[in-house]
Amino acid sequence: MKKLPLLGDLTPAQFLRDYWHKKPLLIRQAIPGMKPVVGFDALAKMASENFVESRLITNLDGQWQMQHGPLAELPPRTQAAWTMLVQGVNLVDASADALLRQFRFIPDARLDDLMISFATDGGGVGPHFDSYDVFLLQAQGKRRWRISAQKDLSLVEGMPLKILQNFQADEEYLLEPGDMLYLPPHYAHDGVAEGDCMTYSIGFRSPSYQELGEAFLQFMADSIDLPGRYADPALELSNKPAEIPRHMLATIAEELNKVRFDEEDVTIFLGEYLSEPKHNVYFTGPAKPLTMGRFIDSMAKRGVALSLKTQMLYRGKHVFINGESFAVGRADKAVLEPLANQRVLEGAALAGASDDVVEALYTWYQDGWLELG
Ligand code: SIN
Ligand code: CO
């Protein structure tokens, strides 16, 4: 793979080997000539919508306050030290999506979203650490980042947001538009705006094993098959009626031990889980959908593109889209795999699609999961 200016002229492989999960990397002019993908007004509008996740953070005399969106009103821009955070901007803005996809040298299964913060002079979210890797890209104005490899990650109690108790910076950088700072998980940092500024966080997801385990058991509940019912034809008389009979316990333990799962179950679970839209994501199909026949004609000419909100993944013969999964044959896979990887398909690439695939594409079009190119 070639060297990327985005990674300070490292190849993605070098970045992964030397920095990813290991140590911070400051990249001056990762995106030369960087211009914000959304302006302040558009961002404030997004923050006022209930389908966009947002927060307003202020610090008045050392007292942190956090308000969850939708944010109907913001403090005046002349007021110092407030921050508005808008999550998932890539889901509603095509340029933000294009920016996020520059980071696809990390798999989609790990890429989370693009969060945009706007802060007035002195604004920030305080010294903290995140549980995830993050790229902090300066989009507009300046922000001073102080970072620390400290192991003491104890937090101030009773705060509405995570604030480190003993933050001791060991490095400091002033980021200007186009500059970017990569931080591994649990790396302490504090970014303070110098004048109005906008910072983009390219965030990653790493679900906890507990969260995965709970979701997996729910998934398994739908697929286990344990025929039969407990019976005790040889029931023995007991003079301790409250005690659970040993035979009952042993028999049921043996039956429950028949619950098995293999890698295929985990594959299907994980694909459905990772492609499931977030709770506040809604799809809207076309107001006047084409008939199937016209859709097929248009598709042949214009091709198709996945909607910004669609997450499409695959593994082996399993294809996952927005929380649904299905197994496909070799020919169908040859159409759907490039669609998942490129997120667009030209009309010509769809020429050999089977009826099953065409029908699926049409349903996705009707549901707003996919659009004509
Ligand atoms: C910010 O953009 O203000 C906060 C981003 C972060 O520290 O993770
Ligand atoms: Co952070």
mmCIF file with all atom_site columns, C-alpha atoms in Angstrom, residues 55-199:
data_model
loop_
_atom_site.group_PDB
_atom_site.id
_atom_site.type_symbol
_atom_site.label_atom_id
_atom_site.label_alt_id
_atom_site.label_comp_id
_atom_site.label_asym_id
_atom_site.label_entity_id
_atom_site.label_seq_id
_atom_site.pdbx_PDB_ins_code
_atom_site.Cartn_x
_atom_site.Cartn_y
_atom_site.Cartn_z
_atom_site.occupancy
_atom_site.B_iso_or_equiv
_atom_site.pdbx_formal_charge
_atom_site.auth_seq_id
_atom_site.auth_comp_id
_atom_site.auth_asym_id
_atom_site.auth_atom_id
_atom_site.pdbx_PDB_model_num
ATOM 1   C CA . ARG A 1 55  ? -24.253 17.461 23.755 1.00 0.00 ? 55  ARG A CA 1
ATOM 2   C CA . LEU A 1 56  ? -23.513 20.917 25.073 1.00 0.00 ? 56  LEU A CA 1
ATOM 3   C CA . ILE A 1 57  ? -20.693 21.257 27.572 1.00 0.00 ? 57  ILE A CA 1
ATOM 4   C CA . THR A 1 58  ? -19.894 24.319 29.598 1.00 0.00 ? 58  THR A CA 1
ATOM 5   C CA . ASN A 1 59  ? -17.483 25.064 32.379 1.00 0.00 ? 59  ASN A CA 1
ATOM 6   C CA . LEU A 1 60  ? -18.528 27.887 34.648 1.00 0.00 ? 60  LEU A CA 1
ATOM 7   C CA . ASP A 1 61  ? -16.023 28.634 37.422 1.00 0.00 ? 61  ASP A CA 1
ATOM 8   C CA . GLY A 1 62  ? -14.628 25.125 37.355 1.00 0.00 ? 62  GLY A CA 1
ATOM 9   C CA . GLN A 1 63  ? -18.107 23.561 37.428 1.00 0.00 ? 63  GLN A CA 1
ATOM 10  C CA . TRP A 1 64  ? -18.652 21.228 34.456 1.00 0.00 ? 64  TRP A CA 1
ATOM 11  C CA . GLN A 1 65  ? -22.129 20.996 33.013 1.00 0.00 ? 65  GLN A CA 1
ATOM 12  C CA . MET A 1 66  ? -23.454 18.785 30.281 1.00 0.00 ? 66  MET A CA 1
ATOM 13  C CA . GLN A 1 67  ? -26.757 18.987 28.471 1.00 0.00 ? 67  GLN A CA 1
ATOM 14  C CA . HIS A 1 68  ? -27.900 16.290 26.070 1.00 0.00 ? 68  HIS A CA 1
ATOM 15  C CA . GLY A 1 69  ? -29.494 17.239 22.759 1.00 0.00 ? 69  GLY A CA 1
ATOM 16  C CA . PRO A 1 70  ? -31.637 17.989 20.882 1.00 0.00 ? 70  PRO A CA 1
ATOM 17  C CA . LEU A 1 71  ? -30.238 21.461 21.542 1.00 0.00 ? 71  LEU A CA 1
ATOM 18  C CA . ALA A 1 72  ? -32.926 24.002 20.743 1.00 0.00 ? 72  ALA A CA 1
ATOM 19  C CA . GLU A 1 73  ? -30.755 26.880 21.862 1.00 0.00 ? 73  GLU A CA 1
ATOM 20  C CA . LEU A 1 74  ? -27.027 27.480 22.114 1.00 0.00 ? 74  LEU A CA 1
ATOM 21  C CA . PRO A 1 75  ? -25.110 30.035 24.153 1.00 0.00 ? 75  PRO A CA 1
ATOM 22  C CA . PRO A 1 76  ? -24.079 33.094 22.121 1.00 0.00 ? 76  PRO A CA 1
ATOM 23  C CA . ARG A 1 77  ? -20.920 32.627 20.092 1.00 0.00 ? 77  ARG A CA 1
ATOM 24  C CA . THR A 1 78  ? -19.450 35.612 21.957 1.00 0.00 ? 78  THR A CA 1
ATOM 25  C CA . GLN A 1 79  ? -19.639 33.657 25.220 1.00 0.00 ? 79  GLN A CA 1
ATOM 26  C CA . ALA A 1 80  ? -16.343 31.919 26.005 1.00 0.00 ? 80  ALA A CA 1
ATOM 27  C CA . ALA A 1 81  ? -15.675 28.314 26.900 1.00 0.00 ? 81  ALA A CA 1
ATOM 28  C CA . TRP A 1 82  ? -18.566 26.267 25.640 1.00 0.00 ? 82  TRP A CA 1
ATOM 29  C CA . THR A 1 83  ? -18.491 23.210 23.416 1.00 0.00 ? 83  THR A CA 1
ATOM 30  C CA . MET A 1 84  ? -21.117 21.608 21.260 1.00 0.00 ? 84  MET A CA 1
ATOM 31  C CA . LEU A 1 85  ? -20.487 17.978 20.280 1.00 0.00 ? 85  LEU A CA 1
ATOM 32  C CA . VAL A 1 86  ? -22.376 16.439 17.372 1.00 0.00 ? 86  VAL A CA 1
ATOM 33  C CA . GLN A 1 87  ? -22.087 12.683 16.900 1.00 0.00 ? 87  GLN A CA 1
ATOM 34  C CA . GLY A 1 88  ? -22.561 10.692 13.681 1.00 0.00 ? 88  GLY A CA 1
ATOM 35  C CA . VAL A 1 89  ? -22.322 13.645 11.271 1.00 0.00 ? 89  VAL A CA 1
ATOM 36  C CA . ASN A 1 90  ? -21.312 11.129 8.579  1.00 0.00 ? 90  ASN A CA 1
ATOM 37  C CA . LEU A 1 91  ? -24.814 9.634  8.748  1.00 0.00 ? 91  LEU A CA 1
ATOM 38  C CA . VAL A 1 92  ? -26.451 12.834 7.568  1.00 0.00 ? 92  VAL A CA 1
ATOM 39  C CA . ASP A 1 93  ? -23.803 14.573 5.475  1.00 0.00 ? 93  ASP A CA 1
ATOM 40  C CA . ALA A 1 94  ? -22.159 13.129 2.364  1.00 0.00 ? 94  ALA A CA 1
ATOM 41  C CA . SER A 1 95  ? -18.909 15.127 2.700  1.00 0.00 ? 95  SER A CA 1
ATOM 42  C CA . ALA A 1 96  ? -18.519 14.005 6.298  1.00 0.00 ? 96  ALA A CA 1
ATOM 43  C CA . ASP A 1 97  ? -19.094 10.434 5.140  1.00 0.00 ? 97  ASP A CA 1
ATOM 44  C CA . ALA A 1 98  ? -16.435 10.826 2.430  1.00 0.00 ? 98  ALA A CA 1
ATOM 45  C CA . LEU A 1 99  ? -13.980 12.143 5.020  1.00 0.00 ? 99  LEU A CA 1
ATOM 46  C CA . LEU A 1 100 ? -14.650 9.254  7.394  1.00 0.00 ? 100 LEU A CA 1
ATOM 47  C CA . ARG A 1 101 ? -14.160 6.757  4.580  1.00 0.00 ? 101 ARG A CA 1
ATOM 48  C CA . GLN A 1 102 ? -10.613 8.008  4.070  1.00 0.00 ? 102 GLN A CA 1
ATOM 49  C CA . PHE A 1 103 ? -9.946  5.970  7.214  1.00 0.00 ? 103 PHE A CA 1
ATOM 50  C CA . ARG A 1 104 ? -11.111 2.700  5.702  1.00 0.00 ? 104 ARG A CA 1
ATOM 51  C CA . PHE A 1 105 ? -7.651  1.247  6.057  1.00 0.00 ? 105 PHE A CA 1
ATOM 52  C CA . ILE A 1 106 ? -9.314  0.266  9.335  1.00 0.00 ? 106 ILE A CA 1
ATOM 53  C CA . PRO A 1 107 ? -12.204 -2.196 8.732  1.00 0.00 ? 107 PRO A CA 1
ATOM 54  C CA . ASP A 1 108 ? -15.789 -0.894 8.712  1.00 0.00 ? 108 ASP A CA 1
ATOM 55  C CA . ALA A 1 109 ? -16.457 -3.258 11.607 1.00 0.00 ? 109 ALA A CA 1
ATOM 56  C CA . ARG A 1 110 ? -14.188 -1.024 13.724 1.00 0.00 ? 110 ARG A CA 1
ATOM 57  C CA . LEU A 1 111 ? -14.937 2.404  12.298 1.00 0.00 ? 111 LEU A CA 1
ATOM 58  C CA . ASP A 1 112 ? -17.601 4.181  14.338 1.00 0.00 ? 112 ASP A CA 1
ATOM 59  C CA . ASP A 1 113 ? -18.431 7.701  13.317 1.00 0.00 ? 113 ASP A CA 1
ATOM 60  C CA . LEU A 1 114 ? -17.348 11.254 12.705 1.00 0.00 ? 114 LEU A CA 1
ATOM 61  C CA . MET A 1 115 ? -18.039 13.520 15.663 1.00 0.00 ? 115 MET A CA 1
ATOM 62  C CA . ILE A 1 116 ? -17.703 17.267 15.211 1.00 0.00 ? 116 ILE A CA 1
ATOM 63  C CA . SER A 1 117 ? -17.058 19.611 18.092 1.00 0.00 ? 117 SER A CA 1
ATOM 64  C CA . PHE A 1 118 ? -17.464 23.336 17.941 1.00 0.00 ? 118 PHE A CA 1
ATOM 65  C CA . ALA A 1 119 ? -15.934 25.352 20.779 1.00 0.00 ? 119 ALA A CA 1
ATOM 66  C CA . THR A 1 120 ? -15.598 29.003 21.615 1.00 0.00 ? 120 THR A CA 1
ATOM 67  C CA . ASP A 1 121 ? -12.343 30.388 23.005 1.00 0.00 ? 121 ASP A CA 1
ATOM 68  C CA . GLY A 1 122 ? -11.193 28.405 26.036 1.00 0.00 ? 122 GLY A CA 1
ATOM 69  C CA . GLY A 1 123 ? -13.758 25.661 25.363 1.00 0.00 ? 123 GLY A CA 1
ATOM 70  C CA . GLY A 1 124 ? -13.061 21.959 25.734 1.00 0.00 ? 124 GLY A CA 1
ATOM 71  C CA . VAL A 1 125 ? -14.350 18.861 27.449 1.00 0.00 ? 125 VAL A CA 1
ATOM 72  C CA . GLY A 1 126 ? -11.670 18.785 30.132 1.00 0.00 ? 126 GLY A CA 1
ATOM 73  C CA . PRO A 1 127 ? -8.761  16.405 30.726 1.00 0.00 ? 127 PRO A CA 1
ATOM 74  C CA . HIS A 1 128 ? -9.992  12.851 30.161 1.00 0.00 ? 128 HIS A CA 1
ATOM 75  C CA . PHE A 1 129 ? -9.274  9.585  28.418 1.00 0.00 ? 129 PHE A CA 1
ATOM 76  C CA . ASP A 1 130 ? -11.355 7.584  25.961 1.00 0.00 ? 130 ASP A CA 1
ATOM 77  C CA . SER A 1 131 ? -11.732 3.823  25.769 1.00 0.00 ? 131 SER A CA 1
ATOM 78  C CA . TYR A 1 132 ? -11.288 3.904  22.013 1.00 0.00 ? 132 TYR A CA 1
ATOM 79  C CA . ASP A 1 133 ? -8.676  4.942  19.493 1.00 0.00 ? 133 ASP A CA 1
ATOM 80  C CA . VAL A 1 134 ? -9.310  8.352  18.019 1.00 0.00 ? 134 VAL A CA 1
ATOM 81  C CA . PHE A 1 135 ? -7.991  10.623 15.291 1.00 0.00 ? 135 PHE A CA 1
ATOM 82  C CA . LEU A 1 136 ? -8.465  14.278 16.253 1.00 0.00 ? 136 LEU A CA 1
ATOM 83  C CA . LEU A 1 137 ? -8.484  16.316 13.082 1.00 0.00 ? 137 LEU A CA 1
ATOM 84  C CA . GLN A 1 138 ? -8.429  20.096 13.363 1.00 0.00 ? 138 GLN A CA 1
ATOM 85  C CA . ALA A 1 139 ? -10.942 21.421 10.854 1.00 0.00 ? 139 ALA A CA 1
ATOM 86  C CA . GLN A 1 140 ? -11.123 25.110 11.665 1.00 0.00 ? 140 GLN A CA 1
ATOM 87  C CA . GLY A 1 141 ? -9.370  27.470 14.062 1.00 0.00 ? 141 GLY A CA 1
ATOM 88  C CA . LYS A 1 142 ? -6.823  26.322 16.597 1.00 0.00 ? 142 LYS A CA 1
ATOM 89  C CA . ARG A 1 143 ? -6.873  23.918 19.479 1.00 0.00 ? 143 ARG A CA 1
ATOM 90  C CA . ARG A 1 144 ? -4.111  23.316 21.998 1.00 0.00 ? 144 ARG A CA 1
ATOM 91  C CA . TRP A 1 145 ? -3.802  19.634 22.880 1.00 0.00 ? 145 TRP A CA 1
ATOM 92  C CA . ARG A 1 146 ? -1.972  18.540 25.988 1.00 0.00 ? 146 ARG A CA 1
ATOM 93  C CA . ILE A 1 147 ? -1.512  14.801 26.237 1.00 0.00 ? 147 ILE A CA 1
ATOM 94  C CA . SER A 1 148 ? -0.106  12.397 28.788 1.00 0.00 ? 148 SER A CA 1
ATOM 95  C CA . ALA A 1 149 ? 0.996   8.774  28.984 1.00 0.00 ? 149 ALA A CA 1
ATOM 96  C CA . GLN A 1 150 ? 0.086   8.762  32.686 1.00 0.00 ? 150 GLN A CA 1
ATOM 97  C CA . LYS A 1 151 ? -1.168  5.544  34.211 1.00 0.00 ? 151 LYS A CA 1
ATOM 98  C CA . ASP A 1 152 ? -3.257  7.290  36.880 1.00 0.00 ? 152 ASP A CA 1
ATOM 99  C CA . LEU A 1 153 ? -6.650  7.430  35.226 1.00 0.00 ? 153 LEU A CA 1
ATOM 100 C CA . SER A 1 154 ? -8.686  8.148  38.354 1.00 0.00 ? 154 SER A CA 1
ATOM 101 C CA . LEU A 1 155 ? -11.636 10.441 37.741 1.00 0.00 ? 155 LEU A CA 1
ATOM 102 C CA . VAL A 1 156 ? -13.159 13.300 39.667 1.00 0.00 ? 156 VAL A CA 1
ATOM 103 C CA . GLU A 1 157 ? -16.287 11.955 41.328 1.00 0.00 ? 157 GLU A CA 1
ATOM 104 C CA . GLY A 1 158 ? -19.738 13.366 40.803 1.00 0.00 ? 158 GLY A CA 1
ATOM 105 C CA . MET A 1 159 ? -19.025 15.078 37.486 1.00 0.00 ? 159 MET A CA 1
ATOM 106 C CA . PRO A 1 160 ? -21.443 14.900 34.550 1.00 0.00 ? 160 PRO A CA 1
ATOM 107 C CA . LEU A 1 161 ? -18.504 13.983 32.319 1.00 0.00 ? 161 LEU A CA 1
ATOM 108 C CA . LYS A 1 162 ? -15.262 12.061 32.739 1.00 0.00 ? 162 LYS A CA 1
ATOM 109 C CA . ILE A 1 163 ? -12.634 14.429 34.189 1.00 0.00 ? 163 ILE A CA 1
ATOM 110 C CA . LEU A 1 164 ? -9.202  13.172 35.247 1.00 0.00 ? 164 LEU A CA 1
ATOM 111 C CA . GLN A 1 165 ? -8.305  13.905 38.850 1.00 0.00 ? 165 GLN A CA 1
ATOM 112 C CA . ASN A 1 166 ? -4.570  14.300 38.327 1.00 0.00 ? 166 ASN A CA 1
ATOM 113 C CA . PHE A 1 167 ? -3.802  15.295 34.779 1.00 0.00 ? 167 PHE A CA 1
ATOM 114 C CA . GLN A 1 168 ? -0.093  15.925 34.165 1.00 0.00 ? 168 GLN A CA 1
ATOM 115 C CA . ALA A 1 169 ? 0.604   16.731 30.531 1.00 0.00 ? 169 ALA A CA 1
ATOM 116 C CA . ASP A 1 170 ? 3.905   15.537 29.123 1.00 0.00 ? 170 ASP A CA 1
ATOM 117 C CA . GLU A 1 171 ? 3.473   16.876 25.583 1.00 0.00 ? 171 GLU A CA 1
ATOM 118 C CA . GLU A 1 172 ? 1.703   19.831 24.080 1.00 0.00 ? 172 GLU A CA 1
ATOM 119 C CA . TYR A 1 173 ? 0.767   20.650 20.492 1.00 0.00 ? 173 TYR A CA 1
ATOM 120 C CA . LEU A 1 174 ? -1.116  23.517 18.908 1.00 0.00 ? 174 LEU A CA 1
ATOM 121 C CA . LEU A 1 175 ? -3.172  22.108 16.041 1.00 0.00 ? 175 LEU A CA 1
ATOM 122 C CA . GLU A 1 176 ? -4.118  24.224 13.056 1.00 0.00 ? 176 GLU A CA 1
ATOM 123 C CA . PRO A 1 177 ? -6.569  23.370 10.262 1.00 0.00 ? 177 PRO A CA 1
ATOM 124 C CA . GLY A 1 178 ? -5.516  20.138 8.552  1.00 0.00 ? 178 GLY A CA 1
ATOM 125 C CA . ASP A 1 179 ? -3.349  18.933 11.452 1.00 0.00 ? 179 ASP A CA 1
ATOM 126 C CA . MET A 1 180 ? -4.289  15.677 13.102 1.00 0.00 ? 180 MET A CA 1
ATOM 127 C CA . LEU A 1 181 ? -3.443  13.848 16.310 1.00 0.00 ? 181 LEU A CA 1
ATOM 128 C CA . TYR A 1 182 ? -3.878  10.095 16.705 1.00 0.00 ? 182 TYR A CA 1
ATOM 129 C CA . LEU A 1 183 ? -4.339  8.801  20.254 1.00 0.00 ? 183 LEU A CA 1
ATOM 130 C CA . PRO A 1 184 ? -4.496  5.161  21.341 1.00 0.00 ? 184 PRO A CA 1
ATOM 131 C CA . PRO A 1 185 ? -7.170  4.080  23.853 1.00 0.00 ? 185 PRO A CA 1
ATOM 132 C CA . HIS A 1 186 ? -6.730  5.268  27.460 1.00 0.00 ? 186 HIS A CA 1
ATOM 133 C CA . TYR A 1 187 ? -4.297  8.032  26.515 1.00 0.00 ? 187 TYR A CA 1
ATOM 134 C CA . ALA A 1 188 ? -4.983  11.122 28.661 1.00 0.00 ? 188 ALA A CA 1
ATOM 135 C CA . HIS A 1 189 ? -5.708  14.309 26.735 1.00 0.00 ? 189 HIS A CA 1
ATOM 136 C CA . ASP A 1 190 ? -7.104  17.796 27.068 1.00 0.00 ? 190 ASP A CA 1
ATOM 137 C CA . GLY A 1 191 ? -7.892  20.042 24.107 1.00 0.00 ? 191 GLY A CA 1
ATOM 138 C CA . VAL A 1 192 ? -8.633  23.714 24.595 1.00 0.00 ? 192 VAL A CA 1
ATOM 139 C CA . ALA A 1 193 ? -9.881  25.994 21.811 1.00 0.00 ? 193 ALA A CA 1
ATOM 140 C CA . GLU A 1 194 ? -7.839  29.108 21.043 1.00 0.00 ? 194 GLU A CA 1
ATOM 141 C CA . GLY A 1 195 ? -10.533 31.271 19.537 1.00 0.00 ? 195 GLY A CA 1
ATOM 142 C CA . ASP A 1 196 ? -13.541 29.564 17.896 1.00 0.00 ? 196 ASP A CA 1
ATOM 143 C CA . CYS A 1 197 ? -12.603 26.151 16.602 1.00 0.00 ? 197 CYS A CA 1
ATOM 144 C CA . MET A 1 198 ? -13.929 22.950 15.123 1.00 0.00 ? 198 MET A CA 1
ATOM 145 C CA . THR A 1 199 ? -12.356 19.567 15.736 1.00 0.00 ? 199 THR A CA 1
#
